[in-house]
Structures are given as structure tokens and as C-alpha cells.
Amino acid sequence: MEKLLVSDLLKFTFLSGISISPDGRFLGYVVHKMDSEENKYISNIWIYDMKDGKNFQLTSFGQESNFIWLDNETLLFPGVRNEKDKKRKENGEIFTSFYKIKVNGGEATKAFEVPYIVRRIKKLDNDRFILLAMYDRRIPDFSKIDEKEKQEVLKKLKEEKDYEVLDEIPFWFNGVGFTNKKRERLYIYFQKENKLEPITDELTSVSHFDISKDKKSILYISNRYSDKMEIRSDLNIYYFEGKRFETLTHKEPFNYIYAYFLGDSIIFAGTDMKKFGINENPKFYMLNPLTKDVKLLTPNFDLSVWNSVGSDVRYGSSINAKVDGKYLYFITTEWNSSYLNRIDENGKIEKLTKKGGSIDGFDVKEGKIFFIGLKDYKLQELYKLDLNEEEKQITTFNEWVITKKHISKPERFTFLAGDGTELEGWIIKPINFDASKKYPAILDIHGGPKTVYGEVFFHEMQVWANEGYVVMFTNPRGSDGRGSKFADIRGKYGRIDYDDLMKFVEEVLRRYPFVDENRLGVTGGSYGGFMTNWIIGHTDKFKAAVSQRSIANWISKFGTTDIGYYFVEDQHAATPWSDFEKLWWHSPMKYADRVKTPTLFIHSDEDYRCWLAEGIQMFTSLKYFGIDSKLVIFKGENHNLSRGGKPKHRIRRLQEITSWFNKYLR
């Protein structure tokens, strides 16, 4: 067996976009790999033929990151494949070209083009498509103007690149950039006429849509705003006949997660946020579109309906809910794992997967289920779920990691918090472990805070185990998977969660005498970065720290980040005007004069979730007080650096962290 290296990340395969063909014979999915020389990701469509059980690569252009099925043997995907279109893109022209390709091979041919950046597309019939596209009021429909006008617009847009004019909040969004007066807008595209017709208006942003089985209407979730986006959404239906809209929601604030047609009714998941705020778990409801009567299906349901199990070996996106037959299939996170479930119109829920791990995406057709999973401490593979609940692995893209590399599996234990609440935690022993030796240890704190750690492959943790470290991680109060009350730490940041983390470290030291209490490190990103900043201001237990994409000052976060103005108020029940002192009390920067721990700060200059100013403030504070510290800024990266950053940047990040710990703990 070989040592697992930081650079092995470059060899991993990531899977996403799983989708079954209309006739149920083929399974399409996207395979992503890293190109370290070009410092980018290579994405291609693969096919699994259920008839002969074979997997094969369909495309090879390296840009096919998503697709839909046009018919039983034809796929449609976005791409830029000819030199003319590449030059248009380079010149700043906005458009999305779609290509189609047969499953049995052959060259992809251009199907059509629309003058917007398309986020999602669904086929309505042989002529019409429903698009969710990014609308920017500054940019005209290029298909409706001549070449001279187009060049004039492009010239003006280039001149405007030096300016951003803002008149609403939020005005930027992590991973997207500046979003002022930009909206995710619904359109109908008529292929034969090459005509695009908007459904929603210029100020409405759509987050989700579903097409009725009879193809007569669209169900969609939206939020309309002009100056300030409120945390609420509306459920609407659009009828093609007569181009008629109908709002299905009440006037009180409600957060819709998703909604689907189920039989003659509509099933949706959502919450009024009254008891636990924006992090409150949703419930399922059934709505009659004719009478607008709403029935609560799951009064006692208290789980998130998405996968929040953390890992750094994913890339791309997949669905987390779908209707098939008389059921809505959906994902939940429970304790340390995510599972696939289904619910019927009466609210009966069945858990379809029993084994722990992570469901990273799935598709179902006439009861036939396939999913992308992190199972048995392997990296992502495709699985088939049989009716007897057995999970059959059908790919081996990443099998080499398990068979050739040293992997140390986590050891789980439970312990009691100070108030008697049962908590769970893990340690990962170093490779070639010797119980007679003392080892340095790293406490790794997850983001969120409403996410979880579980028993899935985590590259950075395995690298540290291969470097001779014990890795410690836990799910303190604030984490997902155990209901809204457990996750609710509003007004308690740095208190109950800090106590849980410190209790966990004490428990590790008590249970495992080979952990050297004089060589402890701590790290985390996002909320984990906040907690790292908080910890070093409240204890000298740790001899080195690495704070990633962190929060230092809740007052500055309120006024600068994409979610700041509503997240801070919700999570602290305070604004800079209503309770300035409370926000400052919960800010790690307040305690920077107490810090003795050498700290590395890692931040990205396009991180609008935890803006660069947060890292700079904490770094400056520590330098001011003479603490050994360093700030590494990654240009062109955002909040998702560790999960979806450029390959070389992800390698450099982990090298910087590991070197910092080696300097102080080895």
C-alpha cells in the first residue's frame, strides 16, 4: 500500500447529473476529472447500458457538465464547440448553445442557441422547451438586433466592466458574482420559430420549477423584489392556455424548498420559519390546485430534505427530489448519513436506503433507482438500488484509492455534553499506528453550522492521517441530522457549540492516551472558520490553528456579505442598530487580544459568503498583538475553494494547511 498524497486529489473521479432515459434502458451521468496542466475540470457524459451492464464514455470534448434526454436515444447538452462561437464568447457575447448526440455515438450536432446563460432546461414537447436563464436588464436579446447594434452593445458592456452600479441587496452572490437587477427568469423557447418568450417578469427570480404531466402548466417557486430581497418565496402556477398565472400561496412569509405535481395535486416541502428561523426543517404538504386547500402531511417530520454530509471529493450537481408514479422520492440527512426516501399522497414515508454514508444524487424511473454515493468509505461510485434494499455498485472509477492507498477508517464514539445531551464524534488514527507512541492531533470543524460530518471519505483528513496525525471531528449542537431544536443555536454562537467542541476534545484525550495534548491543532472553514477564530480567543489548548473562509466580525459580515443582512439578524436576533454589543460579543475579533495561538488564515478574494474582509480583520488583529500569523489569499476563487476550486489552488490550499501544522505540531 502507498501513502495517500495531497496530489492524489488530482487523480480522483467525481460523478454528477445522473439521469435515466425515458424508456428506462440507459443511465446517463457526468464524469469529472481534473486537468492539472490546464488547471481546470474536464467533464464528459457517460452512459450505463442496463441491458448489457456496460459503462461507456459518450462525449470527449471535456465541457459536457450537464444534459437532458430528448428521447430514448438522444441527449441534449450545452457547449461551445466551434471556433466562431468561442470567439463570440471571448468578445463578451451572452448565449448558450445546445448540442444533441445519439447514445450509439456519432458527432454531436448543434440543435439551437438562446441569447442567455441557461441554468436549467426541460423539454416540454418536440418543439418547446422551458428554460431557467439568467436575465440581465442591461443586456438586450442579441437574437433581435443586427450585427452593428450587437457590436455597439458589446463595446458598451466592455466599457462598463470598470463599474458596478448597485441599488439593491443582495448585490452579489457567492460563486456567481455581482447580481444587481439580475434574475433567474423562466422562458419558453420555440425551437421551430427560434423564438424566446418570457414567463416571469424582470424582477422575479425563480429557484425551482416543474412541468405538469399533461404539459398544460408549470409549477414554480419564486421571489420578487426590487430594493431588498426578503427571506420568503411564493408558489405559483402558469397555464399555457391563455398565458394565465395563479399564486397558490398565502401572504405570510414561507420558505418553499421544492414543489412537484403528484397526481392531480401538488406536493411541496417548506417551512414558515416561525419557531426556529431560517434553519428550520421543512414539512411536507399536499395542495389542491383547484380549491387551494392545503393539507399538512407530516406534522411530526423533523429532518432536512437534502444531503448535508460534508466531503471534499465531490464536483458537479444532481437532483435531490423527484416524482415517480405515486411517490415523491427525496433525500434526508439523519445523524451522520443521508438516505433516500419516498412519500405518498397520504404522508406515508418509507426509507429506501438503510446503509449509512452519503446519497449525492439519484434518479428513479418506474421504481427503478440508481444513485451516486459515498459508501463503505469509498469515493463516489454509481449504485443500483434493488427492491430488496440491496445496493449494488456498478462502477469502479475510484476503486484504486481503496486498493492502492493507505486509508484509516474513522472510529465513532458517543459522549455526553455538559447538559447530558448525547453527542457523536470520531477519531482517525494515523497510518502505521503504534499505541505506544504519542501523536499530534487536528480538530477539524465543519461549516454550516447546519451540516454534518459522517463516515465518508474526506481527502484532507486522510492526508493528515498519512502524515502521522490523529484527526478528530464531531457534530456539536448547531449541526444537522437531529431535528430543528438540536440545530438551533440562534443567539448562542460561541457558547453551547464551543462547550460541545471542548467537551469532545476532553473526551478524546481521556479515551485515547496516544493523543499528545501538547500538540493539538484546530481548523475549519466557514462556520468552522468562525469557531476556529473563536477558539483561539478563548483557550490556549491548541498550539496551531488554520482559519479558513472565516467570520471575525458579525457587524461587518452583516453589511458586506451576500447573506449577511438576513443571516446575522436571524442567527443572533440582533442587528448593528438593535443590539450592537451582542453582535460584538459574539465576534471573535473582540477577543483577538487574548490569542496566543499561531494562526494561518486562508481566504478567497471572490468569497462573498464570508468576505475577504473577515480574514483580513482577524489577521491584522493577530499581527497587531504580535502573534505569528499568515494570510494566504486565493485569487479568482470563492467560498467553495476546498470543494470546487481550480485543481492547483486546491492542492496549494492543502499544502499550506499541512505545512503550517507540520511547523508547529511536528
XYZ file of C-alpha atoms in Angstrom, residues 26-664:
639
model
C -29.914 3.845 -20.386
C -28.496 5.758 -17.470
C -26.622 8.934 -18.308
C -24.232 10.661 -15.925
C -21.352 13.120 -15.959
C -17.764 12.170 -15.146
C -15.474 14.970 -13.962
C -11.702 14.797 -13.765
C -9.015 17.360 -13.003
C -6.599 18.669 -15.616
C -3.668 19.966 -13.561
C -1.788 21.363 -16.551
C -4.714 23.489 -17.727
C -5.821 23.988 -14.094
C -9.438 23.116 -14.843
C -12.003 20.326 -14.717
C -12.722 18.020 -17.636
C -16.349 16.880 -17.824
C -17.816 14.267 -20.147
C -21.097 12.361 -20.436
C -21.005 8.628 -19.787
C -23.708 6.002 -20.356
C -24.608 2.859 -18.456
C -26.483 0.370 -20.632
C -28.816 -1.537 -18.333
C -29.315 -4.238 -20.948
C -25.704 -5.454 -21.017
C -24.460 -3.834 -17.815
C -21.690 -1.875 -19.541
C -20.458 1.682 -18.895
C -19.016 3.698 -21.756
C -17.929 7.265 -22.446
C -20.202 9.132 -24.837
C -18.573 12.557 -25.229
C -14.918 13.564 -25.215
C -14.900 17.329 -25.652
C -14.390 17.887 -21.928
C -17.110 20.536 -21.493
C -20.290 18.498 -21.074
C -21.179 19.142 -17.433
C -24.964 18.559 -17.697
C -27.588 17.204 -20.103
C -31.218 16.141 -20.562
C -32.827 13.323 -22.562
C -34.661 14.361 -25.744
C -35.890 10.830 -26.434
C -34.855 7.262 -25.660
C -31.552 7.564 -27.505
C -30.770 11.282 -27.814
C -29.262 13.682 -25.310
C -29.185 17.478 -25.321
C -26.365 19.389 -23.632
C -24.912 22.929 -23.593
C -21.483 23.613 -25.052
C -19.256 25.821 -27.159
C -17.759 23.637 -29.866
C -16.795 25.733 -32.884
C -14.225 28.499 -33.247
C -16.761 31.116 -34.277
C -18.781 30.617 -31.094
C -15.620 30.614 -28.985
C -14.653 33.994 -30.404
C -18.142 35.326 -29.735
C -17.814 34.243 -26.105
C -14.387 35.836 -25.842
C -15.837 39.035 -27.252
C -18.366 39.134 -24.407
C -21.480 37.943 -26.215
C -24.004 36.199 -23.967
C -25.570 32.984 -25.286
C -25.949 29.252 -24.643
C -25.569 26.776 -27.497
C -27.190 23.361 -27.217
C -25.995 20.223 -28.966
C -27.610 16.839 -29.383
C -25.942 13.440 -29.620
C -27.115 9.865 -30.025
C -26.357 7.259 -27.385
C -24.925 4.948 -30.026
C -22.289 7.533 -30.906
C -21.526 9.811 -33.793
C -20.759 13.519 -33.831
C -22.728 15.943 -31.730
C -24.702 18.419 -33.832
C -25.843 21.901 -32.879
C -29.553 21.928 -32.085
C -30.259 25.564 -31.218
C -28.994 28.613 -29.367
C -30.572 31.067 -26.939
C -29.245 34.557 -26.092
C -28.950 33.986 -22.324
C -26.946 31.904 -19.872
C -29.237 28.940 -19.258
C -29.169 27.447 -15.767
C -31.723 24.696 -16.364
C -33.684 23.302 -19.283
C -36.592 20.858 -19.582
C -38.298 19.522 -22.678
C -41.992 20.356 -22.953
C -42.673 18.723 -26.330
C -40.928 18.251 -29.682
C -40.919 21.994 -30.295
C -40.981 23.741 -26.916
C -38.533 23.880 -24.044
C -38.797 25.524 -20.619
C -35.656 27.421 -19.668
C -34.435 28.952 -16.445
C -31.964 31.590 -17.596
C -30.030 34.491 -16.129
C -31.663 37.755 -17.135
C -29.671 40.998 -17.011
C -31.658 44.098 -17.874
C -28.516 45.776 -19.268
C -28.178 43.156 -21.999
C -30.672 43.018 -24.894
C -31.829 39.897 -26.686
C -28.982 39.556 -29.214
C -31.175 37.466 -31.493
C -33.388 40.509 -32.127
C -30.729 43.047 -33.121
C -28.453 43.275 -36.139
C -24.675 42.873 -36.107
C -23.966 46.595 -35.935
C -26.194 47.086 -32.892
C -24.704 43.968 -31.291
C -21.164 45.312 -31.612
C -22.239 48.638 -30.130
C -23.778 46.853 -27.139
C -20.679 44.698 -26.649
C -18.463 47.772 -26.788
C -20.584 49.490 -24.147
C -20.532 46.397 -21.932
C -16.726 46.282 -22.113
C -16.577 49.929 -21.076
C -18.948 49.216 -18.190
C -16.717 46.417 -16.846
C -14.849 49.024 -14.830
C -18.019 49.947 -12.928
C -20.662 48.308 -10.766
C -23.834 50.278 -10.115
C -25.763 48.902 -7.144
C -29.274 49.757 -5.990
C -30.488 46.641 -4.164
C -29.415 43.971 -1.673
C -28.089 41.409 -2.075
C -25.965 42.824 -4.880
C -23.605 39.879 -5.210
C -23.742 36.149 -4.597
C -21.017 33.646 -3.904
C -19.953 31.705 -6.981
C -21.979 33.982 -9.265
C -20.548 37.481 -8.817
C -22.450 40.763 -8.920
C -26.164 40.104 -9.259
C -27.711 43.572 -9.072
C -31.000 43.504 -11.029
C -30.139 40.074 -12.411
C -32.761 37.365 -12.038
C -33.195 33.664 -12.749
C -36.067 34.041 -15.190
C -38.428 31.467 -16.747
C -38.788 31.321 -20.538
C -40.477 29.222 -23.183
C -38.281 28.517 -26.196
C -39.968 27.631 -29.500
C -37.388 25.709 -31.487
C -39.114 25.798 -34.897
C -39.587 29.556 -34.791
C -36.357 30.165 -32.870
C -38.419 32.342 -30.535
C -37.948 33.007 -26.843
C -40.898 34.113 -24.721
C -40.502 35.168 -21.065
C -42.899 33.748 -18.492
C -41.828 35.627 -15.373
C -41.079 39.350 -15.148
C -37.791 41.239 -14.843
C -37.778 41.422 -11.044
C -38.836 37.851 -10.250
C -36.205 35.230 -9.509
C -37.210 31.584 -9.897
C -35.476 28.900 -7.841
C -37.373 25.770 -8.915
C -39.927 24.631 -11.499
C -41.832 21.512 -12.505
C -43.912 20.709 -15.606
C -47.318 19.062 -15.210
C -47.776 15.570 -16.612
C -50.342 16.803 -19.164
C -47.874 19.553 -20.230
C -50.524 22.232 -19.706
C -48.914 24.126 -16.825
C -45.720 24.923 -14.922
C -45.363 24.987 -11.165
C -42.613 27.269 -9.891
C -41.151 28.807 -6.743
C -40.199 32.465 -6.963
C -39.184 35.568 -5.048
C -39.935 39.032 -6.415
C -38.041 42.023 -5.038
C -36.577 45.359 -6.096
C -34.654 47.025 -3.241
C -34.247 44.297 -0.616
C -34.768 40.580 -1.012
C -36.809 39.181 1.851
C -36.424 35.607 3.009
C -39.667 34.240 1.677
C -40.881 32.649 -1.521
C -44.107 32.136 -3.418
C -45.582 29.087 -5.071
C -47.130 29.817 -8.468
C -48.681 28.008 -11.385
C -48.599 29.161 -15.013
C -51.130 27.835 -17.527
C -50.008 27.845 -21.155
C -53.575 28.241 -22.369
C -54.369 31.901 -22.008
C -50.909 32.577 -20.500
C -52.570 32.698 -17.110
C -50.798 32.988 -13.730
C -52.075 31.900 -10.370
C -50.382 32.353 -6.990
C -51.024 29.400 -4.726
C -49.553 30.807 -1.534
C -50.729 32.736 1.473
C -49.378 36.175 2.348
C -47.301 35.228 5.397
C -43.579 34.562 4.871
C -42.887 30.975 3.878
C -39.785 29.235 2.592
C -40.549 26.691 -0.134
C -37.792 24.120 -0.662
C -39.344 22.404 -3.683
C -42.767 21.561 -5.141
C -43.901 18.907 -7.620
C -47.063 17.749 -9.350
C -48.178 14.462 -7.790
C -51.257 13.005 -9.447
C -53.919 15.723 -9.566
C -52.389 17.543 -6.624
C -49.187 19.332 -5.682
C -46.778 18.133 -3.021
C -44.357 20.620 -1.546
C -41.804 20.906 1.261
C -41.410 24.116 3.188
C -41.469 25.970 6.480
C -42.928 29.165 7.922
C -39.679 29.673 9.888
C -41.682 30.803 12.937
C -40.171 28.526 15.569
C -36.541 28.015 14.511
C -35.854 30.709 11.924
C -34.298 30.221 8.507
C -32.676 26.917 9.501
C -35.997 25.316 10.496
C -36.567 21.907 8.942
C -39.421 21.779 6.416
C -42.557 19.677 6.476
C -44.469 18.120 3.584
C -47.817 19.452 2.410
C -50.380 18.475 -0.210
C -52.147 21.251 -2.118
C -55.245 21.063 -4.292
C -54.601 23.499 -7.195
C -58.334 23.958 -7.850
C -59.513 24.744 -4.318
C -56.108 25.860 -2.954
C -56.780 23.739 0.110
C -53.533 22.749 1.847
C -53.110 19.635 3.955
C -50.151 19.110 6.289
C -48.901 15.576 5.610
C -46.078 15.240 8.130
C -46.727 17.090 11.400
C -44.016 15.117 13.238
C -41.403 15.138 10.483
C -38.233 16.957 11.603
C -35.364 16.359 9.173
C -33.693 18.371 6.457
C -34.654 17.265 2.936
C -31.221 17.496 1.377
C -27.790 15.931 1.781
C -25.646 17.889 4.245
C -22.949 15.247 4.824
C -19.655 17.023 4.234
C -16.856 15.825 1.961
C -14.180 17.293 -0.297
C -14.462 14.657 -3.047
C -17.498 15.933 -4.971
C -17.954 18.092 -8.052
C -20.998 18.953 -10.149
C -24.674 18.893 -9.213
C -27.510 16.361 -9.083
C -31.183 16.356 -8.138
C -32.287 15.624 -4.569
C -36.025 15.099 -5.197
C -38.198 13.666 -7.981
C -41.720 12.357 -8.533
C -42.096 8.876 -9.995
C -45.519 7.258 -10.167
C -47.426 7.870 -6.949
C -44.381 8.859 -4.875
C -42.082 11.792 -4.286
C -38.554 10.469 -3.814
C -36.303 12.647 -1.675
C -33.086 12.732 0.363
C -32.833 13.288 4.110
C -29.885 13.793 6.445
C -30.138 11.792 9.664
C -27.393 11.928 12.304
C -24.219 11.331 10.249
C -25.614 9.997 6.950
C -28.013 10.840 4.154
C -30.706 8.474 2.933
C -33.148 8.067 0.054
C -36.847 8.068 0.970
C -40.229 8.289 -0.666
C -43.542 9.763 0.441
C -47.042 9.180 -0.935
C -50.077 11.480 -1.074
C -51.152 10.351 2.394
C -47.871 11.324 4.008
C -46.529 7.790 4.467
C -42.713 7.887 4.347
C -40.543 4.883 3.518
C -36.760 4.906 3.940
C -35.367 3.138 0.878
C -31.677 3.028 1.796
C -30.576 1.649 5.136
C -26.789 1.684 4.925
C -25.037 4.836 6.127
C -22.878 7.101 4.008
C -24.000 9.745 1.550
C -26.513 9.870 -1.309
C -25.007 12.515 -3.620
C -27.675 12.339 -6.319
C -30.209 9.897 -7.719
C -32.760 9.170 -10.403
C -35.779 6.882 -10.460
C -37.889 5.582 -13.336
C -40.899 3.303 -12.786
C -39.469 2.286 -9.427
C -36.000 1.573 -10.834
C -33.486 3.508 -8.706
C -29.873 4.495 -9.313
C -27.770 6.818 -7.187
C -24.330 8.344 -6.805
C -22.978 7.516 -3.380
C -20.114 7.758 -0.943
C -20.364 4.303 0.587
C -18.128 1.975 2.613
C -15.550 4.740 2.912
C -15.014 4.764 -0.855
C -15.076 7.751 -3.153
C -18.068 8.352 -5.421
C -19.426 5.462 -7.477
C -22.723 4.612 -9.165
C -25.083 2.232 -7.388
C -28.283 0.427 -8.253
C -30.873 0.047 -5.503
C -32.796 -3.218 -5.721
C -36.300 -3.749 -4.364
C -34.860 -5.838 -1.521
C -32.942 -2.708 -0.469
C -29.550 -4.043 -1.542
C -27.130 -1.515 -3.003
C -25.176 -2.836 -5.973
C -22.082 -0.894 -7.076
C -21.922 -0.619 -10.883
C -18.773 1.481 -11.448
C -15.189 1.303 -10.198
C -13.801 4.726 -11.138
C -12.176 5.286 -7.752
C -11.581 1.724 -6.594
C -7.809 2.239 -6.900
C -7.861 4.578 -3.902
C -9.031 1.797 -1.592
C -6.854 -0.926 -3.097
C -3.602 1.023 -3.501
C -3.571 3.781 -0.886
C -3.334 3.771 2.903
C -6.750 4.643 4.298
C -7.553 4.917 8.002
C -11.255 4.495 8.737
C -12.906 6.677 11.400
C -13.734 5.240 14.803
C -17.039 6.552 16.174
C -17.974 7.012 19.799
C -20.698 8.847 21.694
C -20.340 11.046 24.747
C -22.455 13.364 26.870
C -22.391 17.135 26.662
C -22.388 19.201 29.827
C -26.198 19.176 29.985
C -26.449 15.426 29.319
C -27.205 15.614 25.574
C -25.738 12.667 23.664
C -23.223 13.713 21.015
C -21.187 11.748 18.499
C -17.580 12.108 17.434
C -14.818 10.306 15.601
C -11.085 9.931 15.516
C -8.982 8.791 12.593
C -5.788 7.088 13.701
C -2.537 7.775 11.847
C -1.317 5.277 9.283
C 1.036 2.670 10.791
C -0.432 3.431 14.184
C 1.611 2.380 17.222
C -0.272 2.533 20.529
C 2.973 3.060 22.441
C 3.648 6.392 20.702
C 2.260 9.878 21.221
C 0.720 11.596 18.182
C -0.208 15.182 17.337
C -3.888 15.706 16.581
C -6.020 18.050 14.464
C -9.558 19.077 15.375
C -11.492 19.623 12.119
C -14.723 21.665 12.468
C -17.408 21.549 9.782
C -19.135 24.526 8.153
C -22.772 25.473 8.210
C -23.298 25.242 11.086
C -26.220 23.136 9.870
C -24.236 20.392 8.178
C -22.741 17.145 9.485
C -19.621 15.055 9.464
C -20.097 11.371 8.762
C -18.270 8.189 7.912
C -17.469 9.133 4.327
C -14.187 9.688 2.539
C -12.582 13.042 3.308
C -9.366 13.644 1.413
C -7.825 16.249 3.707
C -8.401 14.084 6.788
C -6.821 11.068 5.136
C -3.813 13.144 4.051
C -3.257 14.199 7.658
C -3.606 10.604 8.878
C -0.956 9.644 6.320
C 1.211 12.485 7.653
C 1.107 10.978 11.141
C -1.754 12.940 12.721
C -4.786 11.843 14.671
C -7.814 13.602 13.151
C -10.724 14.487 15.450
C -14.202 15.592 14.336
C -17.665 15.816 15.849
C -21.200 17.144 15.279
C -21.855 19.699 18.045
C -25.135 21.498 18.694
C -25.970 23.512 15.590
C -25.342 20.531 13.322
C -27.910 18.948 11.015
C -29.469 15.493 11.166
C -31.116 15.554 14.593
C -34.015 17.937 14.248
C -34.546 21.674 14.331
C -34.122 22.017 18.087
C -30.683 20.385 18.028
C -29.641 22.621 15.128
C -30.951 25.793 16.740
C -28.058 27.816 18.193
C -29.523 31.235 17.472
C -28.054 33.681 19.952
C -25.669 31.002 21.239
C -22.787 31.112 18.743
C -19.514 30.560 20.599
C -21.282 29.295 23.716
C -23.107 25.958 23.513
C -21.243 24.882 20.368
C -17.884 25.859 21.863
C -18.682 23.899 25.016
C -19.582 20.823 22.946
C -16.343 21.021 20.962
C -14.197 21.413 24.057
C -16.043 18.546 25.767
C -15.323 16.411 22.699
C -11.587 17.201 22.826
C -11.521 16.368 26.539
C -13.248 13.073 25.770
C -10.724 12.227 23.051
C -7.830 12.914 25.422
C -9.467 10.765 28.100
C -10.241 7.830 25.803
C -7.099 7.843 23.682
C -3.877 8.304 25.671
C -1.803 8.215 22.479
C -3.080 11.715 21.594
C -0.484 14.281 22.683
C -2.364 17.070 24.464
C 0.645 19.348 23.975
C 0.460 19.058 20.178
C -3.127 19.883 19.240
C -4.185 21.832 16.144
C -7.566 23.182 15.088
C -9.012 24.101 11.704
C -12.312 24.648 9.966
C -13.977 26.573 7.161
C -16.935 28.989 7.044
C -18.749 28.363 10.347
C -15.752 26.140 11.145
C -13.561 29.167 10.438
C -15.654 31.242 12.818
C -15.262 28.583 15.502
C -11.502 28.395 14.891
C -11.276 32.172 15.366
C -13.449 31.893 18.477
C -11.477 29.010 19.982
C -8.079 30.702 19.753
C -9.524 33.700 21.596
C -10.895 31.542 24.409
C -8.278 28.842 25.061
C -4.553 28.226 24.647
C -5.150 24.480 24.340
C -4.207 24.454 20.645
C -0.631 25.063 19.517
C -1.536 25.868 15.916
C -4.677 26.934 14.053
C -5.785 27.286 10.447
C -8.829 29.518 9.939
C -10.463 29.156 6.514
C -13.087 31.412 4.845
C -13.931 32.590 8.319
C -16.045 35.129 10.200
C -14.281 37.587 12.506
C -16.842 40.339 12.971
C -20.617 39.860 12.795
C -21.110 43.602 12.326
C -19.018 43.782 9.168
C -20.462 40.476 7.934
C -23.961 41.947 8.246
C -23.144 44.789 5.874
C -20.889 43.142 3.308
C -21.763 39.520 2.511
C -24.382 38.041 0.211
C -26.458 36.563 3.050
C -25.228 38.828 5.850
C -28.137 41.177 6.411
C -30.683 38.386 6.939
C -28.459 35.563 8.237
C -26.898 37.652 11.006
C -30.232 39.027 12.195
C -31.808 35.572 12.168
C -28.939 33.754 13.874
C -28.232 36.379 16.540
C -31.637 38.089 16.912
C -29.727 41.353 16.544
C -28.662 43.984 14.046
C -25.935 46.623 14.430
C -28.706 49.043 15.482
C -30.866 46.861 17.708
C -28.029 45.277 19.711
C -24.553 46.299 18.604
C -22.977 44.920 21.788
C -24.460 41.456 21.271
C -23.024 41.160 17.773
C -19.659 42.389 19.027
C -19.759 39.967 21.975
C -20.178 37.032 19.546
C -17.400 38.328 17.239
C -14.032 36.528 17.522
C -12.239 39.800 16.773
C -13.356 41.117 20.188
C -11.093 38.517 21.818
C -8.123 38.812 19.460
C -6.035 40.459 22.196
C -6.165 37.174 24.117
C -4.855 34.969 21.288
C -1.569 33.122 21.781
C -2.010 30.519 19.007
C -0.002 30.815 15.749
C -2.693 31.018 13.063
C -2.807 30.655 9.301
C -5.705 32.377 7.526
C -6.903 31.128 4.145
C -9.348 33.202 2.142
C -10.532 33.698 -1.439
C -10.873 37.135 -2.983
C -14.255 36.312 -4.561
C -15.746 34.744 -1.448
C -18.921 36.780 -0.987
C -20.338 34.438 1.679
C -17.544 35.119 4.178
C -15.909 38.090 2.515
C -12.132 38.612 2.409
C -12.514 41.482 4.898
C -13.291 38.905 7.604
C -9.961 37.138 7.177
C -8.082 40.418 6.866
C -9.560 41.783 10.096
C -8.572 38.754 12.155
C -5.129 38.511 10.536
C -4.453 42.206 11.154
C -5.585 41.868 14.770
C -3.204 38.988 15.472
C -0.309 40.747 13.764
C -1.070 43.874 15.788
C -0.710 41.864 19.000
C 2.477 40.128 17.848
C 1.090 36.639 17.196
C 2.761 34.579 14.483
C 0.237 34.532 11.676
C -0.019 34.352 7.907
C -2.743 35.142 5.374
C -2.921 33.283 2.061
C -5.346 34.783 -0.468
C -6.527 32.729 -3.436
C -7.335 34.951 -6.409
C -10.314 34.116 -8.582
C -11.709 31.655 -6.029
C -14.854 31.819 -3.908
C -16.329 30.256 -0.788
C -16.128 26.797 -2.383
C -12.341 26.715 -2.798
C -11.878 23.441 -0.891
C -14.707 21.700 -2.800
C -14.720 23.157 -6.291
C -11.718 25.435 -6.657
C -9.240 25.152 -9.504
C -7.123 21.986 -9.165
C -3.806 23.748 -8.471
C -5.473 26.038 -5.959
C -6.996 23.114 -4.058
C -3.584 21.459 -3.908
C -1.892 24.659 -2.731
C -4.539 25.172 -0.056
C -3.991 21.730 1.465
C -0.222 22.079 1.206
C -0.355 25.387 3.100
C -2.522 23.905 5.860
C -0.417 20.766 6.241
C 2.849 22.740 6.255
C 1.524 25.054 8.959
C 0.597 22.147 11.209
C 3.908 20.411 10.489
C 5.737 23.580 11.551
C 4.082 23.774 14.957
